[in-house]
């Protein structure tokens, strides 16, 4: 019984590699053009030569950046996971620590950080094996207050997710149009609890 499968996307791989080959030829021709014309300049100490060298260095830096970005396109894969094939009991699963970092509540909206914390707490994993940490580098009192509010909300949200098998565990996403799949075809108890939590 396999737990995951890695499949190479063969038609896509061929297209990507052909594109990389053609792109490489064009870039080599461009570098050859720049370097060969650099040697034919009358004087290396002129504004024209200085501009030509700067343009050449800029193009070479973009080529290097492009080259190192091709790793994911060289062998694109699709991974399929089969969690139903896990044969161990919950007590045999390893403990997981989830770290959520925040620094500035003005640049990182506090609601999004709390949604991340609550989503991590709502993972489908044994609760005694899951620990979630929030690291606030700024030590902001607003983050502390928001965490207190989020923990009181989590006391309602986490049992609700487990009771109804909610797949979209992030509250913000669940109550948005993205979470509509989890809300359709549910009974009246579900709708009443959802309205209470919302």
CSV table of C-alpha atoms in Angstrom, one decimal, residues 2 6-7 20 42 47 51 64 81 114 125 132 143 147 149 176 193 195:
chain,number,residue,atom,x,y,z
A,2,UNK,CA,1.5,3.2,-1.1
A,6,UNK,CA,4.7,11.0,-7.8
A,7,UNK,CA,3.8,11.2,-11.5
A,20,UNK,CA,14.2,26.0,-22.3
A,42,UNK,CA,37.0,52.2,-30.3
A,47,UNK,CA,30.3,56.6,-22.1
A,51,UNK,CA,26.6,51.8,-21.1
A,64,UNK,CA,21.4,33.6,-14.4
A,81,UNK,CA,-1.6,11.2,-1.5
A,114,UNK,CA,-5.6,34.7,13.9
A,125,UNK,CA,-4.8,15.5,13.7
A,132,UNK,CA,0.5,25.6,17.8
A,143,UNK,CA,-1.8,40.5,19.2
A,147,UNK,CA,-5.0,35.7,20.6
A,149,UNK,CA,-10.3,36.4,21.5
A,176,UNK,CA,-16.6,33.5,2.3
A,193,UNK,CA,-24.8,26.4,14.8
A,195,UNK,CA,-25.3,31.2,12.4
